[in-house]
Amino acid sequence: QVQLVESGGGLVQAGGSLRLSCAASGRIFGLYAIGWFRQAPGKEREFVAAISWGGDRTYYAESRKDRLGISKDNAKNTVNLQINSLKPEDSAVYYCAADPRGSYLGGRYYDTQSYDYWGPGTQVTVSS
């Protein structure tokens, strides 16, 4: 089993920045990638960014890649997501997820079905 816990969410004004963190524990040595997704009320969960467990490959949602930065702290087994120039439409619950099967290698890093483990999420609210 893999446990994931997100942190760093909160209330921020439009134009501001947030740094979300995902701490992984448990059977992490078999992981292939960590992904970040978000879900707003009444909407489907959507891909934000992903990083290989080794930290050498990164992937971003095309429409937001200029405002995002994903990185991995190997010493802490933590994946960080930097979001800049926040907009009210970025308000959502942000989830991190772990891929233990290597599904992202087939290019499906954006697919929720590629991830078996999920954290409880952290709320991000952007005020206008």
mmCIF file of N, CA and C in Angstrom, residues 15-97:
data_model
loop_
_atom_site.group_PDB
_atom_site.id
_atom_site.type_symbol
_atom_site.label_atom_id
_atom_site.label_comp_id
_atom_site.label_asym_id
_atom_site.label_seq_id
_atom_site.Cartn_x
_atom_site.Cartn_y
_atom_site.Cartn_z
ATOM 1 N N GLY A 15 -4.024 36.051 -8.998
ATOM 2 C CA GLY A 15 -2.700 36.557 -9.298
ATOM 3 C C GLY A 15 -1.616 36.029 -8.374
ATOM 4 N N GLY A 16 -2.024 35.432 -7.289
ATOM 5 C CA GLY A 16 -1.063 34.893 -6.330
ATOM 6 C C GLY A 16 -0.551 33.520 -6.726
ATOM 7 N N SER A 17 0.225 32.935 -5.838
ATOM 8 C CA SER A 17 0.836 31.627 -6.100
ATOM 9 C C SER A 17 0.626 30.713 -4.908
ATOM 10 N N LEU A 18 0.665 29.424 -5.191
ATOM 11 C CA LEU A 18 0.607 28.415 -4.143
ATOM 12 C C LEU A 18 1.583 27.311 -4.470
ATOM 13 N N ARG A 19 2.076 26.672 -3.433
ATOM 14 C CA ARG A 19 2.934 25.500 -3.588
ATOM 15 C C ARG A 19 2.286 24.349 -2.833
ATOM 16 N N LEU A 20 1.798 23.404 -3.586
ATOM 17 C CA LEU A 20 1.182 22.221 -3.003
ATOM 18 C C LEU A 20 2.226 21.123 -2.868
ATOM 19 N N SER A 21 2.079 20.330 -1.832
ATOM 20 C CA SER A 21 3.009 19.218 -1.607
ATOM 21 C C SER A 21 2.241 17.921 -1.462
ATOM 22 N N CYS A 22 2.862 16.853 -1.911
ATOM 23 C CA CYS A 22 2.301 15.508 -1.808
ATOM 24 C C CYS A 22 3.362 14.622 -1.160
ATOM 25 N N ALA A 23 3.079 14.189 0.051
ATOM 26 C CA ALA A 23 4.018 13.322 0.763
ATOM 27 C C ALA A 23 3.613 11.871 0.572
ATOM 28 N N ALA A 24 4.542 11.059 0.104
ATOM 29 C CA ALA A 24 4.277 9.645 -0.160
ATOM 30 C C ALA A 24 4.973 8.780 0.885
ATOM 31 N N SER A 25 4.282 7.735 1.320
ATOM 32 C CA SER A 25 4.866 6.799 2.285
ATOM 33 C C SER A 25 4.327 5.405 2.007
ATOM 34 N N GLY A 26 4.919 4.426 2.669
ATOM 35 C CA GLY A 26 4.511 3.045 2.449
ATOM 36 C C GLY A 26 5.394 2.383 1.394
ATOM 37 N N ARG A 27 4.794 1.607 0.501
ATOM 38 C CA ARG A 27 5.537 0.848 -0.515
ATOM 39 C C ARG A 27 5.848 1.737 -1.733
ATOM 40 N N ILE A 28 6.714 2.707 -1.516
ATOM 41 C CA ILE A 28 6.979 3.706 -2.544
ATOM 42 C C ILE A 28 8.054 3.284 -3.530
ATOM 43 N N PHE A 29 8.811 2.226 -3.230
ATOM 44 C CA PHE A 29 9.932 1.881 -4.090
ATOM 45 C C PHE A 29 9.488 1.315 -5.431
ATOM 46 N N GLY A 30 8.224 0.896 -5.521
ATOM 47 C CA GLY A 30 7.738 0.383 -6.791
ATOM 48 C C GLY A 30 6.968 1.396 -7.606
ATOM 49 N N LEU A 31 6.981 2.639 -7.183
ATOM 50 C CA LEU A 31 6.201 3.649 -7.888
ATOM 51 C C LEU A 31 6.891 4.086 -9.176
ATOM 52 N N TYR A 32 6.074 4.457 -10.156
ATOM 53 C CA TYR A 32 6.581 4.938 -11.433
ATOM 54 C C TYR A 32 6.387 6.438 -11.602
ATOM 55 N N ALA A 33 5.296 6.954 -11.082
ATOM 56 C CA ALA A 33 5.023 8.372 -11.301
ATOM 57 C C ALA A 33 4.029 8.881 -10.258
ATOM 58 N N ILE A 34 4.041 10.198 -10.095
ATOM 59 C CA ILE A 34 3.049 10.892 -9.267
ATOM 60 C C ILE A 34 2.353 11.912 -10.145
ATOM 61 N N GLY A 35 1.050 11.935 -10.066
ATOM 62 C CA GLY A 35 0.282 12.903 -10.825
ATOM 63 C C GLY A 35 -0.512 13.819 -9.911
ATOM 64 N N TRP A 36 -0.792 15.012 -10.415
ATOM 65 C CA TRP A 36 -1.679 15.942 -9.727
ATOM 66 C C TRP A 36 -2.921 16.136 -10.597
ATOM 67 N N PHE A 37 -4.060 16.083 -9.942
ATOM 68 C CA PHE A 37 -5.333 16.309 -10.597
ATOM 69 C C PHE A 37 -6.125 17.316 -9.770
ATOM 70 N N ARG A 38 -7.171 17.848 -10.363
ATOM 71 C CA ARG A 38 -8.044 18.752 -9.614
ATOM 72 C C ARG A 38 -9.489 18.479 -9.991
ATOM 73 N N GLN A 39 -10.368 18.807 -9.066
ATOM 74 C CA GLN A 39 -11.793 18.617 -9.318
ATOM 75 C C GLN A 39 -12.571 19.744 -8.675
ATOM 76 N N ALA A 40 -13.284 20.468 -9.517
ATOM 77 C CA ALA A 40 -14.162 21.538 -9.051
ATOM 78 C C ALA A 40 -15.573 20.975 -8.890
ATOM 79 N N PRO A 41 -16.402 21.616 -8.083
ATOM 80 C CA PRO A 41 -17.769 21.114 -7.874
ATOM 81 C C PRO A 41 -18.530 20.969 -9.180
ATOM 82 N N GLY A 42 -19.119 19.792 -9.382
ATOM 83 C CA GLY A 42 -19.912 19.555 -10.571
ATOM 84 C C GLY A 42 -19.117 19.251 -11.824
ATOM 85 N N LYS A 43 -17.801 19.149 -11.682
ATOM 86 C CA LYS A 43 -16.963 18.881 -12.852
ATOM 87 C C LYS A 43 -16.183 17.584 -12.656
ATOM 88 N N GLU A 44 -15.681 17.059 -13.764
ATOM 89 C CA GLU A 44 -14.876 15.847 -13.697
ATOM 90 C C GLU A 44 -13.474 16.175 -13.187
ATOM 91 N N ARG A 45 -12.850 15.154 -12.640
ATOM 92 C CA ARG A 45 -11.472 15.322 -12.209
ATOM 93 C C ARG A 45 -10.589 15.486 -13.444
ATOM 94 N N GLU A 46 -9.703 16.474 -13.431
ATOM 95 C CA GLU A 46 -8.880 16.743 -14.600
ATOM 96 C C GLU A 46 -7.397 16.782 -14.248
ATOM 97 N N PHE A 47 -6.606 16.423 -15.232
ATOM 98 C CA PHE A 47 -5.161 16.346 -15.084
ATOM 99 C C PHE A 47 -4.549 17.740 -14.958
ATOM 100 N N VAL A 48 -3.544 17.845 -14.084
ATOM 101 C CA VAL A 48 -2.810 19.100 -13.929
ATOM 102 C C VAL A 48 -1.347 18.909 -14.342
ATOM 103 N N ALA A 49 -0.674 17.959 -13.707
ATOM 104 C CA ALA A 49 0.743 17.732 -13.985
ATOM 105 C C ALA A 49 1.147 16.364 -13.455
ATOM 106 N N ALA A 50 2.282 15.861 -13.939
ATOM 107 C CA ALA A 50 2.799 14.577 -13.463
ATOM 108 C C ALA A 50 4.312 14.583 -13.552
ATOM 109 N N ILE A 51 4.925 13.718 -12.753
ATOM 110 C CA ILE A 51 6.376 13.601 -12.748
ATOM 111 C C ILE A 51 6.736 12.149 -12.506
ATOM 112 N N SER A 52 7.763 11.678 -13.194
ATOM 113 C CA SER A 52 8.225 10.318 -12.956
ATOM 114 C C SER A 52 8.814 10.217 -11.559
ATOM 115 N N TRP A 53 8.819 9.027 -10.999
ATOM 116 C CA TRP A 53 9.311 8.883 -9.634
ATOM 117 C C TRP A 53 10.786 9.263 -9.533
ATOM 118 N N GLY A 54 11.526 9.092 -10.595
ATOM 119 C CA GLY A 54 12.924 9.508 -10.606
ATOM 120 C C GLY A 54 13.093 11.006 -10.798
ATOM 121 N N GLY A 55 12.012 11.683 -11.163
ATOM 122 C CA GLY A 55 12.053 13.131 -11.329
ATOM 123 C C GLY A 55 12.603 13.599 -12.664
ATOM 124 N N ASP A 56 12.856 12.667 -13.595
ATOM 125 C CA ASP A 56 13.485 13.073 -14.850
ATOM 126 C C ASP A 56 12.500 13.373 -15.962
ATOM 127 N N ARG A 57 11.238 13.056 -15.774
ATOM 128 C CA ARG A 57 10.224 13.341 -16.787
ATOM 129 C C ARG A 57 9.080 14.110 -16.136
ATOM 130 N N THR A 58 8.665 15.170 -16.795
ATOM 131 C CA THR A 58 7.545 15.961 -16.301
ATOM 132 C C THR A 58 6.529 16.163 -17.411
ATOM 133 N N TYR A 59 5.284 16.296 -17.013
ATOM 134 C CA TYR A 59 4.194 16.458 -17.960
ATOM 135 C C TYR A 59 3.219 17.491 -17.386
ATOM 136 N N TYR A 60 2.648 18.311 -18.259
ATOM 137 C CA TYR A 60 1.741 19.356 -17.817
ATOM 138 C C TYR A 60 0.503 19.398 -18.697
ATOM 139 N N ALA A 61 -0.593 19.847 -18.092
ATOM 140 C CA ALA A 61 -1.776 20.146 -18.883
ATOM 141 C C ALA A 61 -1.416 21.295 -19.810
ATOM 142 N N GLU A 62 -1.646 21.090 -21.076
ATOM 143 C CA GLU A 62 -1.184 22.041 -22.103
ATOM 144 C C GLU A 62 -1.688 23.454 -21.858
ATOM 145 N N SER A 63 -2.925 23.567 -21.451
ATOM 146 C CA SER A 63 -3.538 24.892 -21.315
ATOM 147 C C SER A 63 -3.003 25.686 -20.128
ATOM 148 N N ARG A 64 -2.282 24.999 -19.211
ATOM 149 C CA ARG A 64 -1.832 25.704 -18.005
ATOM 150 C C ARG A 64 -0.334 25.573 -17.773
ATOM 151 N N LYS A 65 0.393 24.988 -18.695
ATOM 152 C CA LYS A 65 1.779 24.640 -18.430
ATOM 153 C C LYS A 65 2.658 25.848 -18.158
ATOM 154 N N ASP A 66 2.273 27.026 -18.654
ATOM 155 C CA ASP A 66 3.098 28.206 -18.421
ATOM 156 C C ASP A 66 2.965 28.726 -16.999
ATOM 157 N N ARG A 67 2.013 28.203 -16.225
ATOM 158 C CA ARG A 67 1.809 28.660 -14.853
ATOM 159 C C ARG A 67 2.162 27.585 -13.828
ATOM 160 N N LEU A 68 2.664 26.454 -14.287
ATOM 161 C CA LEU A 68 2.882 25.314 -13.407
ATOM 162 C C LEU A 68 4.347 24.913 -13.312
ATOM 163 N N GLY A 69 4.703 24.321 -12.181
ATOM 164 C CA GLY A 69 6.019 23.728 -12.027
ATOM 165 C C GLY A 69 5.901 22.539 -11.084
ATOM 166 N N ILE A 70 6.357 21.382 -11.528
ATOM 167 C CA ILE A 70 6.299 20.183 -10.683
ATOM 168 C C ILE A 70 7.719 19.709 -10.429
ATOM 169 N N SER A 71 7.974 19.291 -9.206
ATOM 170 C CA SER A 71 9.314 18.850 -8.834
ATOM 171 C C SER A 71 9.219 17.781 -7.758
ATOM 172 N N LYS A 72 10.303 17.048 -7.587
ATOM 173 C CA LYS A 72 10.328 15.978 -6.585
ATOM 174 C C LYS A 72 11.500 16.167 -5.648
ATOM 175 N N ASP A 73 11.221 16.068 -4.370
ATOM 176 C CA ASP A 73 12.254 16.101 -3.340
ATOM 177 C C ASP A 73 12.539 14.650 -2.961
ATOM 178 N N ASN A 74 13.622 14.123 -3.499
ATOM 179 C CA ASN A 74 13.921 12.705 -3.291
ATOM 180 C C ASN A 74 14.200 12.374 -1.827
ATOM 181 N N ALA A 75 14.784 13.312 -1.117
ATOM 182 C CA ALA A 75 15.125 13.049 0.286
ATOM 183 C C ALA A 75 13.868 12.906 1.140
ATOM 184 N N LYS A 76 12.813 13.611 0.753
ATOM 185 C CA LYS A 76 11.589 13.606 1.556
ATOM 186 C C LYS A 76 10.471 12.797 0.923
ATOM 187 N N ASN A 77 10.722 12.204 -0.249
ATOM 188 C CA ASN A 77 9.673 11.484 -0.980
ATOM 189 C C ASN A 77 8.430 12.346 -1.134
ATOM 190 N N THR A 78 8.667 13.570 -1.531
ATOM 191 C CA THR A 78 7.589 14.548 -1.681
ATOM 192 C C THR A 78 7.611 15.113 -3.090
ATOM 193 N N VAL A 79 6.426 15.299 -3.645
ATOM 194 C CA VAL A 79 6.282 15.941 -4.953
ATOM 195 C C VAL A 79 5.584 17.276 -4.744
ATOM 196 N N ASN A 80 6.185 18.323 -5.265
ATOM 197 C CA ASN A 80 5.651 19.668 -5.098
ATOM 198 C C ASN A 80 5.069 20.189 -6.407
ATOM 199 N N LEU A 81 3.982 20.911 -6.295
ATOM 200 C CA LEU A 81 3.347 21.537 -7.446
ATOM 201 C C LEU A 81 3.238 23.034 -7.196
ATOM 202 N N GLN A 82 3.924 23.794 -7.999
ATOM 203 C CA GLN A 82 3.868 25.249 -7.927
ATOM 204 C C GLN A 82 2.847 25.756 -8.929
ATOM 205 N N ILE A 83 1.923 26.575 -8.472
ATOM 206 C CA ILE A 83 0.933 27.161 -9.368
ATOM 207 C C ILE A 83 1.036 28.670 -9.247
ATOM 208 N N ASN A 84 1.319 29.329 -10.339
ATOM 209 C CA ASN A 84 1.476 30.779 -10.354
ATOM 210 C C ASN A 84 0.304 31.449 -11.063
ATOM 211 N N SER A 85 0.205 32.742 -10.868
ATOM 212 C CA SER A 85 -0.837 33.541 -11.535
ATOM 213 C C SER A 85 -2.206 32.888 -11.394
ATOM 214 N N LEU A 86 -2.559 32.573 -10.175
ATOM 215 C CA LEU A 86 -3.800 31.849 -9.923
ATOM 216 C C LEU A 86 -5.019 32.650 -10.357
ATOM 217 N N LYS A 87 -6.024 31.927 -10.853
ATOM 218 C CA LYS A 87 -7.266 32.509 -11.318
ATOM 219 C C LYS A 87 -8.426 31.889 -10.534
ATOM 220 N N PRO A 88 -9.536 32.593 -10.431
ATOM 221 C CA PRO A 88 -10.688 32.012 -9.726
ATOM 222 C C PRO A 88 -11.084 30.635 -10.263
ATOM 223 N N GLU A 89 -10.911 30.412 -11.558
ATOM 224 C CA GLU A 89 -11.268 29.124 -12.140
ATOM 225 C C GLU A 89 -10.298 28.008 -11.754
ATOM 226 N N ASP A 90 -9.222 28.347 -11.062
ATOM 227 C CA ASP A 90 -8.320 27.322 -10.542
ATOM 228 C C ASP A 90 -8.831 26.746 -9.221
ATOM 229 N N SER A 91 -9.884 27.335 -8.678
ATOM 230 C CA SER A 91 -10.448 26.849 -7.419
ATOM 231 C C SER A 91 -10.955 25.423 -7.599
ATOM 232 N N ALA A 92 -10.487 24.542 -6.735
ATOM 233 C CA ALA A 92 -10.842 23.124 -6.829
ATOM 234 C C ALA A 92 -10.178 22.386 -5.673
ATOM 235 N N VAL A 93 -10.550 21.137 -5.530
ATOM 236 C CA VAL A 93 -9.791 20.248 -4.649
ATOM 237 C C VAL A 93 -8.679 19.627 -5.490
ATOM 238 N N TYR A 94 -7.474 19.729 -5.015
ATOM 239 C CA TYR A 94 -6.316 19.205 -5.731
ATOM 240 C C TYR A 94 -5.885 17.889 -5.081
ATOM 241 N N TYR A 95 -5.731 16.883 -5.939
ATOM 242 C CA TYR A 95 -5.364 15.548 -5.483
ATOM 243 C C TYR A 95 -4.029 15.119 -6.089
ATOM 244 N N CYS A 96 -3.239 14.400 -5.316
ATOM 245 C CA CYS A 96 -2.097 13.727 -5.917
ATOM 246 C C CYS A 96 -2.393 12.230 -5.962
ATOM 247 N N ALA A 97 -1.772 11.568 -6.902
ATOM 248 C CA ALA A 97 -2.040 10.156 -7.129
ATOM 249 C C ALA A 97 -0.753 9.451 -7.549
#
